[in-house]
């Protein structure tokens, strides 16, 4: 894909972000073309989650530009809400609405934001729950489900808005080990279907198998931007070598 | 017993008036108080300022002074004439709303921030987030303090007796005028309030049980 043919789905240019005196994002540059799956790796505190959250402005930035599908992020308000409706997000802690059943969780935004009739929204929600393999849990409350099931419900909830791009903020970090795979399987399926995805994760297996590109962040900077093969077999920077050395030895 | 049976009409009509004052003021103060709480957590600084100002001024003013204002001072402004009964409803509602606001706001603070973030990430506006996600969960956690606020409102209706609005707080005067035993009469009035408060406590238990959704 050439740069001129279409705007990238996500463009992050010269972004800086501070938490008080802490410089968490340092002049970050990143483009994600349509249909690409980009995995962001890095040690904790490297700014990768923050980067993910700036893309739908859950974290405002201090300088630089962020565009989604060619459109710069608007300030807080109706227009930002419209843009967020097109950007799916999956959180580390699921954040399912605790007072609503699983199917109601999936239906809420289509009905309230897209004004989809309830019957149609329910039908779509059930199809999505079928797709992530928890249709039989539709009428339970989030707290009655396992972590893996909750996270799959959260993915279905994001997909119900028919987003142009999906952001995953450490989607498997809060899960028991035996539940990680079921969530990764759903994500791999999405990637195969051509969804544009930005995934912050510690799952190296997923990065190897499903990613088109790997971004390595450290201390708020993008240190490497390469293919998974290149990154895992021949990392260029010492920081990446050090990081891989630590996680691959155990 | 004869104090009660001989004056049953008086007791019934007075407590009827008390109930009516309470019911109307409860509804109005719950609506206004929830709206004020929404202002206080709004992203717009001006709205937050208005909400905070209201609570600071009204919560720190004695209820009697609020009544004095609406019964004696407000008519001097000559804007819209209001009956003593309306003045009582307005005073009780505005006063209780400040307390309801703080109870609701404390409930909002118990809702994990992730719930709001997930709503925003899905494209819900602030009002949609509050109405569909945050408030329904916030109200569940405030049933006990909200019940206390409502019980206080029920008892505060007696302040109206000083301002030409006849209700249970006036029973004593009328009994005294008739030469009945005032002490016994007052005991019956107290019992009347206990009986009125009991359904509120029951409603609290029902809601607590029904809304005990696991997180």
Coordinates of C-alpha atoms in Angstrom, one line a residue:
Chain A
X1 CA 0.0 0.0 0.0
X2 CA 1.5 3.4 -1.0
X3 CA 1.1 6.3 1.3
X4 CA -0.7 8.4 -1.3
X5 CA -3.5 5.9 -2.1
X6 CA -5.4 6.1 1.2
X7 CA -4.8 7.6 4.6
X8 CA -3.6 5.1 7.2
X9 CA -6.2 3.9 9.6
X10 CA -4.1 5.3 12.5
X11 CA -1.5 8.0 12.3
X12 CA 0.4 9.1 15.3
X13 CA 2.9 11.8 14.6
X14 CA 5.2 13.6 17.0
X15 CA 3.2 12.7 20.1
X16 CA 4.4 13.7 23.5
X17 CA 2.6 13.0 26.8
X18 CA 3.5 13.8 30.3
X19 CA 2.1 12.5 33.6
X20 CA 3.3 15.4 35.8
X21 CA 7.0 15.5 35.5
X22 CA 7.1 12.0 33.9
X23 CA 7.6 12.0 30.1
X24 CA 5.6 8.9 29.2
X25 CA 5.4 9.3 25.4
X26 CA 8.4 10.8 23.6
X27 CA 7.9 12.0 20.1
X28 CA 6.1 8.9 19.1
X29 CA 5.6 8.2 15.3
X30 CA 3.4 5.3 14.2
X31 CA 1.2 4.5 11.2
X32 CA -1.1 1.6 11.0
X33 CA -2.5 1.0 7.4
X34 CA -5.9 -0.5 6.9
X35 CA -6.1 -4.2 7.5
X36 CA -2.8 -4.5 9.3
X37 CA -2.3 -6.1 12.7
X38 CA 0.3 -4.3 14.8
X39 CA 1.5 -5.7 18.1
X40 CA 3.1 -3.3 20.6
X41 CA 5.6 -5.0 22.9
X42 CA 7.8 -3.6 25.6
X43 CA 8.5 -3.7 29.3
X44 CA 6.0 -2.4 31.8
X45 CA 6.1 1.4 32.1
X46 CA 7.3 1.8 28.6
X47 CA 4.2 3.7 27.6
X48 CA 2.6 1.1 25.4
X49 CA -0.8 1.1 27.2
X50 CA -0.8 4.9 27.3
X51 CA -0.2 5.0 23.6
X52 CA -3.1 2.7 23.0
X53 CA -5.3 4.8 25.1
X54 CA -4.4 8.1 23.4
X55 CA -5.7 6.8 20.1
X56 CA -9.3 7.2 21.2
X57 CA -8.4 10.0 23.5
X58 CA -9.0 8.2 26.8
X59 CA -5.7 9.9 27.5
X60 CA -5.3 13.4 26.0
X61 CA -1.9 14.2 24.5
X62 CA 0.3 17.2 25.2
X63 CA 1.6 17.7 21.7
X64 CA 1.6 16.1 18.3
X65 CA -1.1 14.7 16.0
X66 CA -3.3 11.6 16.1
X67 CA -5.6 10.8 13.2
X68 CA -8.0 8.0 12.8
X69 CA -8.9 7.2 9.2
X70 CA -7.6 10.6 8.1
X71 CA -9.5 12.5 10.7
X72 CA -7.7 14.3 13.5
X73 CA -9.1 13.5 17.0
X74 CA -11.6 16.2 18.0
X75 CA -11.8 17.7 21.5
X76 CA -14.1 16.1 24.1
X77 CA -17.7 16.3 22.9
X78 CA -20.3 14.8 20.5
X79 CA -17.8 14.6 17.6
X80 CA -15.3 12.7 19.7
X81 CA -18.1 10.3 20.7
X82 CA -18.9 9.7 17.1
X83 CA -15.3 8.9 16.3
X84 CA -15.0 6.6 19.3
X85 CA -18.0 4.7 18.1
X86 CA -15.9 3.6 15.1
X87 CA -12.9 2.6 17.2
X88 CA -13.4 -0.6 19.2
X89 CA -11.5 -1.0 22.5
X90 CA -10.8 -4.0 24.7
X91 CA -9.5 -3.4 28.2
X92 CA -7.3 -5.4 30.4
X93 CA -10.0 -5.5 33.1
X94 CA -12.9 -6.2 30.6
X95 CA -15.0 -3.4 32.0
X96 CA -18.3 -5.1 31.2
X97 CA -21.3 -3.2 32.5
X98 CA -21.9 -5.0 35.8
X99 CA -25.6 -4.3 36.1
X100 CA -26.4 -5.6 32.6
X101 CA -26.5 -9.1 31.2
X102 CA -24.0 -10.2 28.6
X103 CA -26.4 -9.7 25.6
X104 CA -27.5 -6.3 27.0
X105 CA -23.8 -5.3 27.3
X106 CA -23.4 -6.0 23.6
X107 CA -26.6 -4.3 22.6
X108 CA -26.3 -1.1 24.6
X109 CA -24.1 1.0 22.3
X110 CA -25.7 0.0 19.0
X111 CA -29.1 0.9 20.5
X112 CA -28.1 4.2 22.2
X113 CA -25.4 5.4 19.8
X114 CA -26.3 4.0 16.4
X115 CA -30.1 4.0 17.1
X116 CA -30.4 0.4 16.0
X117 CA -33.9 -1.0 16.8
X118 CA -33.6 -3.3 19.9
X119 CA -34.7 -6.4 18.1
X120 CA -32.1 -6.0 15.3
X121 CA -29.4 -5.2 17.9
X122 CA -30.3 -8.3 19.9
X123 CA -30.0 -10.5 16.8
X124 CA -26.6 -9.0 15.8
X125 CA -25.5 -9.3 19.5
X126 CA -26.4 -13.0 19.5
X127 CA -24.6 -13.6 16.3
X128 CA -21.5 -12.0 17.7
X129 CA -21.7 -14.0 20.9
X130 CA -22.0 -17.1 18.8
X131 CA -18.9 -16.0 17.0
X132 CA -16.9 -15.6 20.2
X133 CA -18.4 -18.9 21.5
X134 CA -20.4 -17.7 24.5
X135 CA -24.0 -17.5 23.1
X136 CA -25.1 -19.8 25.8
X137 CA -24.1 -17.2 28.5
X138 CA -26.1 -14.4 26.9
X139 CA -28.5 -13.9 29.8
X140 CA -26.0 -14.1 32.6
X141 CA -24.4 -11.2 34.4
X142 CA -20.7 -10.5 33.9
X143 CA -19.7 -11.6 37.4
X144 CA -21.1 -15.1 36.7
X145 CA -18.7 -15.6 33.8
X146 CA -15.0 -16.7 33.8
X147 CA -12.4 -14.1 32.9
X148 CA -11.9 -15.6 29.5
X149 CA -15.6 -15.5 28.8
X150 CA -15.9 -11.9 30.0
X151 CA -13.1 -10.8 27.8
X152 CA -14.7 -12.6 24.8
X153 CA -18.0 -10.8 25.6
X154 CA -16.1 -7.5 25.7
X155 CA -14.7 -8.2 22.3
X156 CA -18.2 -8.9 21.0
X157 CA -19.4 -5.7 22.6
X158 CA -16.7 -3.7 20.7
X159 CA -17.5 -5.5 17.5
X160 CA -21.2 -4.7 17.7
X161 CA -20.4 -1.1 16.7
X162 CA -18.8 -2.4 13.5
X163 CA -15.6 -0.6 14.2
X164 CA -13.0 0.3 11.6
X165 CA -10.2 -0.5 13.9
X166 CA -9.8 -2.4 17.2
X167 CA -7.5 -1.4 20.0
X168 CA -6.5 -4.1 22.5
X169 CA -5.0 -2.9 25.8
X170 CA -3.3 -6.0 27.3
X171 CA -6.4 -8.1 26.8
X172 CA -5.0 -11.3 28.3
X173 CA -3.0 -9.9 31.2
X174 CA -5.7 -10.3 33.8
X175 CA -6.6 -13.8 32.8
X176 CA -5.7 -17.1 34.3
X177 CA -3.3 -18.9 32.1
X178 CA -5.7 -21.6 30.9
X179 CA -8.1 -18.8 29.6
X180 CA -5.6 -16.9 27.6
X181 CA -5.8 -19.1 24.5
X182 CA -9.6 -18.8 24.0
X183 CA -9.2 -15.0 23.9
X184 CA -6.2 -15.1 21.6
X185 CA -8.1 -17.5 19.3
X186 CA -10.9 -15.0 18.9
X187 CA -8.3 -12.2 18.2
X188 CA -6.5 -14.4 15.6
X189 CA -9.8 -15.0 13.9
X190 CA -10.4 -11.3 13.7
X191 CA -7.0 -10.7 12.3
X192 CA -7.6 -13.3 9.6
X193 CA -10.9 -11.5 8.7
X194 CA -8.9 -8.4 7.9
X195 CA -9.7 -6.3 10.9
X196 CA -7.2 -3.4 11.5
X197 CA -5.8 -4.1 15.0
X198 CA -3.4 -2.4 17.4
X199 CA -2.6 -4.9 20.2
X200 CA -0.7 -4.1 23.3
X201 CA 0.3 -7.5 24.8
X202 CA 2.9 -9.7 26.4
X203 CA 1.8 -12.7 24.3
X204 CA 4.8 -13.4 22.1
X205 CA 3.1 -16.4 20.5
X206 CA 0.3 -14.1 19.3
X207 CA 2.8 -11.5 18.0
X208 CA 4.6 -14.3 16.1
X209 CA 1.5 -15.9 14.6
X210 CA -0.9 -13.1 13.9
X211 CA 1.0 -9.8 13.7
X212 CA 2.0 -8.1 10.5
X213 CA 4.3 -5.8 12.4
X214 CA 5.8 -5.5 15.8
X215 CA 6.5 -2.2 17.5
X216 CA 8.9 -2.3 20.4
X217 CA 8.6 0.5 23.0
X218 CA 10.9 1.4 25.8
X219 CA 10.9 4.4 28.1
X220 CA 8.2 6.1 26.1
X221 CA 9.9 5.7 22.7
X222 CA 9.3 3.5 19.7
X223 CA 12.6 1.7 19.6
X224 CA 11.9 -0.9 16.8
X225 CA 9.3 -1.2 14.1
X226 CA 9.8 -4.4 12.1
X227 CA 8.2 -7.7 11.1
X228 CA 7.8 -10.4 13.8
X229 CA 10.4 -12.6 12.1
X230 CA 13.0 -9.8 12.1
X231 CA 12.1 -8.7 15.6
X232 CA 12.3 -12.1 17.3
X233 CA 15.3 -13.5 15.3
X234 CA 17.4 -10.4 14.9
X235 CA 16.4 -7.5 17.1
X236 CA 18.5 -4.4 16.3
X237 CA 18.6 -2.5 19.5
X238 CA 20.2 -3.5 22.8
X239 CA 17.0 -2.7 24.7
X240 CA 15.0 -5.1 22.6
X241 CA 17.7 -7.8 22.9
X242 CA 17.7 -7.3 26.7
X243 CA 13.8 -7.5 26.8
X244 CA 13.7 -10.6 24.7
X245 CA 16.5 -12.2 26.7
X246 CA 14.5 -11.7 29.9
X247 CA 11.2 -13.1 28.6
X248 CA 12.5 -16.0 26.6
X249 CA 14.7 -17.4 29.3
X250 CA 11.7 -18.5 31.5
Chain B
X1 CA -56.6 5.6 73.8
X2 CA -59.6 8.0 74.0
X3 CA -57.2 10.9 72.9
X4 CA -56.7 9.1 69.7
X5 CA -60.2 7.7 69.1
X6 CA -61.9 11.0 69.9
X7 CA -59.7 12.9 67.5
X8 CA -59.3 10.2 64.8
X9 CA -60.4 12.7 62.1
X10 CA -57.7 15.2 63.2
X11 CA -55.0 12.5 63.3
X12 CA -55.9 11.1 59.9
X13 CA -56.2 14.4 58.1
X14 CA -53.0 15.7 59.7
X15 CA -51.0 12.6 58.9
X16 CA -52.5 12.6 55.4
X17 CA -51.2 16.1 54.9
X18 CA -47.8 15.0 56.3
X19 CA -47.7 12.1 53.8
X20 CA -48.6 14.3 50.9
X21 CA -46.0 16.9 51.8
X22 CA -43.4 14.1 52.1
X23 CA -44.4 12.3 48.8
X24 CA -44.3 15.4 46.6
X25 CA -41.1 16.7 48.2
X26 CA -39.4 13.3 48.0
X27 CA -40.1 13.0 44.3
X28 CA -39.0 16.5 43.5
X29 CA -35.8 16.3 45.7
X30 CA -34.8 13.0 44.2
X31 CA -35.1 14.4 40.7
X32 CA -33.4 17.7 41.5
X33 CA -30.7 16.0 43.7
X34 CA -29.8 13.5 41.0
X35 CA -29.6 16.4 38.5
X36 CA -27.3 18.3 40.8
X37 CA -25.1 15.2 41.3
X38 CA -24.8 15.0 37.5
X39 CA -23.7 18.6 37.5
X40 CA -21.1 18.0 40.1
X41 CA -19.4 15.2 38.1
X42 CA -19.8 16.9 34.8
X43 CA -16.7 17.6 32.7
X44 CA -17.8 21.2 32.3
X45 CA -16.2 23.3 35.1
X46 CA -19.1 25.8 35.2
X47 CA -21.6 23.1 35.8
X48 CA -19.5 21.6 38.5
X49 CA -19.2 25.1 40.1
X50 CA -23.0 25.6 40.1
X51 CA -23.6 22.2 41.7
X52 CA -20.9 22.8 44.4
X53 CA -22.3 26.3 45.1
X54 CA -25.8 25.0 45.5
X55 CA -24.8 22.2 47.9
X56 CA -22.6 24.6 49.9
X57 CA -25.3 27.2 50.3
X58 CA -28.4 25.1 50.8
X59 CA -26.9 22.3 52.9
X60 CA -25.5 24.8 55.3
X61 CA -28.7 26.8 55.7
X62 CA -31.1 25.7 58.5
X63 CA -34.3 24.3 57.1
X64 CA -36.3 26.8 59.2
X65 CA -34.5 29.7 57.4
X66 CA -35.3 28.2 54.1
X67 CA -39.0 28.1 55.1
X68 CA -38.8 31.7 56.4
X69 CA -37.4 32.8 53.1
X70 CA -40.1 31.2 51.0
X71 CA -43.0 32.1 53.4
X72 CA -42.0 35.7 54.4
X73 CA -39.2 37.0 52.2
X74 CA -40.0 35.6 48.8
X75 CA -43.5 37.2 48.6
X76 CA -41.9 40.6 49.1
X77 CA -40.1 40.0 45.7
X78 CA -43.6 40.1 44.2
X79 CA -42.8 37.6 41.4
X80 CA -45.3 34.8 41.7
X81 CA -47.7 34.4 44.6
X82 CA -47.4 31.0 46.3
X83 CA -49.6 29.4 48.9
X84 CA -48.0 28.3 52.2
X85 CA -48.4 24.7 51.1
X86 CA -46.4 25.3 47.9
X87 CA -43.8 27.3 49.9
X88 CA -43.5 24.2 52.2
X89 CA -43.0 21.8 49.2
X90 CA -40.5 24.1 47.6
X91 CA -38.5 24.6 50.8
X92 CA -38.4 20.9 51.7
X93 CA -37.5 19.9 48.1
X94 CA -34.7 22.4 47.6
X95 CA -33.3 21.7 51.0
X96 CA -33.4 17.9 50.7
X97 CA -32.1 18.0 47.1
X98 CA -28.7 19.2 48.5
X99 CA -28.5 16.0 50.6
X100 CA -29.7 13.8 47.9
X101 CA -27.1 15.2 45.6
X102 CA -24.3 14.3 48.0
X103 CA -25.7 10.8 48.5
X104 CA -25.9 10.2 44.8
X105 CA -22.5 11.6 44.2
X106 CA -21.0 9.3 46.8
X107 CA -22.7 6.5 44.9
X108 CA -21.2 7.6 41.6
X109 CA -17.8 7.5 43.2
X110 CA -18.2 3.8 44.1
X111 CA -18.7 2.9 40.4
X112 CA -15.3 1.8 39.0
X113 CA -13.8 4.2 36.6
X114 CA -13.5 1.4 34.0
X115 CA -17.3 1.5 33.6
X116 CA -17.1 5.1 32.4
X117 CA -14.1 4.4 30.2
X118 CA -15.8 1.5 28.5
X119 CA -18.9 3.7 27.9
X120 CA -16.8 6.5 26.4
X121 CA -14.8 4.1 24.3
X122 CA -18.1 2.8 22.8
X123 CA -19.1 6.3 21.8
X124 CA -21.7 7.1 24.5
X125 CA -22.1 10.7 25.3
X126 CA -21.6 12.0 28.9
X127 CA -25.4 12.0 29.5
X128 CA -25.8 8.5 28.0
X129 CA -23.0 7.2 30.1
X130 CA -24.5 8.6 33.2
X131 CA -28.0 7.5 32.5
X132 CA -27.3 4.0 31.2
X133 CA -24.2 2.9 33.0
X134 CA -23.1 5.0 36.0
X135 CA -26.3 6.1 37.7
X136 CA -28.0 2.7 37.6
X137 CA -25.0 1.2 39.4
X138 CA -24.5 4.2 41.7
X139 CA -28.1 4.2 43.0
X140 CA -27.7 0.5 44.0
X141 CA -25.0 1.4 46.4
X142 CA -26.8 4.3 48.1
X143 CA -30.0 2.7 49.2
X144 CA -29.2 2.9 53.0
X145 CA -28.0 6.5 53.1
X146 CA -30.8 7.5 50.7
X147 CA -33.4 5.9 53.0
X148 CA -31.9 7.9 55.9
X149 CA -32.2 11.1 53.9
X150 CA -35.8 10.3 53.1
X151 CA -36.6 9.5 56.7
X152 CA -35.1 12.9 57.6
X153 CA -37.3 14.5 55.0
X154 CA -40.4 12.8 56.4
X155 CA -39.7 14.2 59.9
X156 CA -38.7 17.6 58.6
X157 CA -42.2 18.1 57.2
X158 CA -43.2 19.0 60.8
X159 CA -41.2 22.2 60.4
X160 CA -44.1 23.4 58.2
X161 CA -46.3 23.7 61.3
X162 CA -44.6 27.0 62.1
X163 CA -45.7 28.3 58.7
X164 CA -49.4 27.8 58.5
X165 CA -49.3 24.4 56.8
X166 CA -51.3 22.0 59.0
X167 CA -49.9 18.5 59.3
X168 CA -49.0 16.0 62.0
X169 CA -46.7 18.6 63.7
X170 CA -49.8 20.7 64.6
X171 CA -51.8 18.0 66.3
X172 CA -50.5 19.0 69.7
X173 CA -51.8 22.6 69.4
X174 CA -55.2 21.5 68.4
X175 CA -55.4 18.9 71.2
X176 CA -54.3 21.6 73.7
X177 CA -57.0 24.0 72.4
X178 CA -59.6 21.3 73.1
X179 CA -58.2 20.6 76.5
X180 CA -57.1 17.0 75.7
X181 CA -54.1 15.3 77.3
X182 CA -51.2 16.7 75.2
X183 CA -48.6 14.2 76.5
X184 CA -50.7 11.2 75.4
X185 CA -51.4 13.0 72.1
X186 CA -47.7 13.5 71.4
X187 CA -47.0 9.9 72.1
X188 CA -49.6 9.0 69.5
X189 CA -48.0 11.4 67.0
X190 CA -44.6 9.8 67.6
X191 CA -46.1 6.4 67.1
X192 CA -47.6 7.7 63.9
X193 CA -44.2 8.7 62.6
X194 CA -42.7 5.3 63.5
X195 CA -45.5 3.7 61.5
X196 CA -44.8 6.0 58.5
X197 CA -41.1 5.3 58.6
X198 CA -41.5 1.5 58.7
X199 CA -42.6 1.1 55.1
X200 CA -39.5 3.2 54.1
X201 CA -37.3 0.7 56.0
X202 CA -39.1 -2.1 54.3
X203 CA -38.6 -0.6 50.8
X204 CA -34.9 -0.2 51.7
X205 CA -34.6 -3.9 52.5
X206 CA -36.4 -4.9 49.3
X207 CA -34.1 -2.7 47.1
X208 CA -31.0 -3.9 48.9
X209 CA -31.9 -7.5 48.3
X210 CA -33.0 -7.1 44.7
X211 CA -30.0 -5.0 43.7
X212 CA -27.4 -7.0 45.4
X213 CA -25.8 -7.8 42.0
X214 CA -22.3 -9.3 42.3
X215 CA -19.5 -7.3 40.7

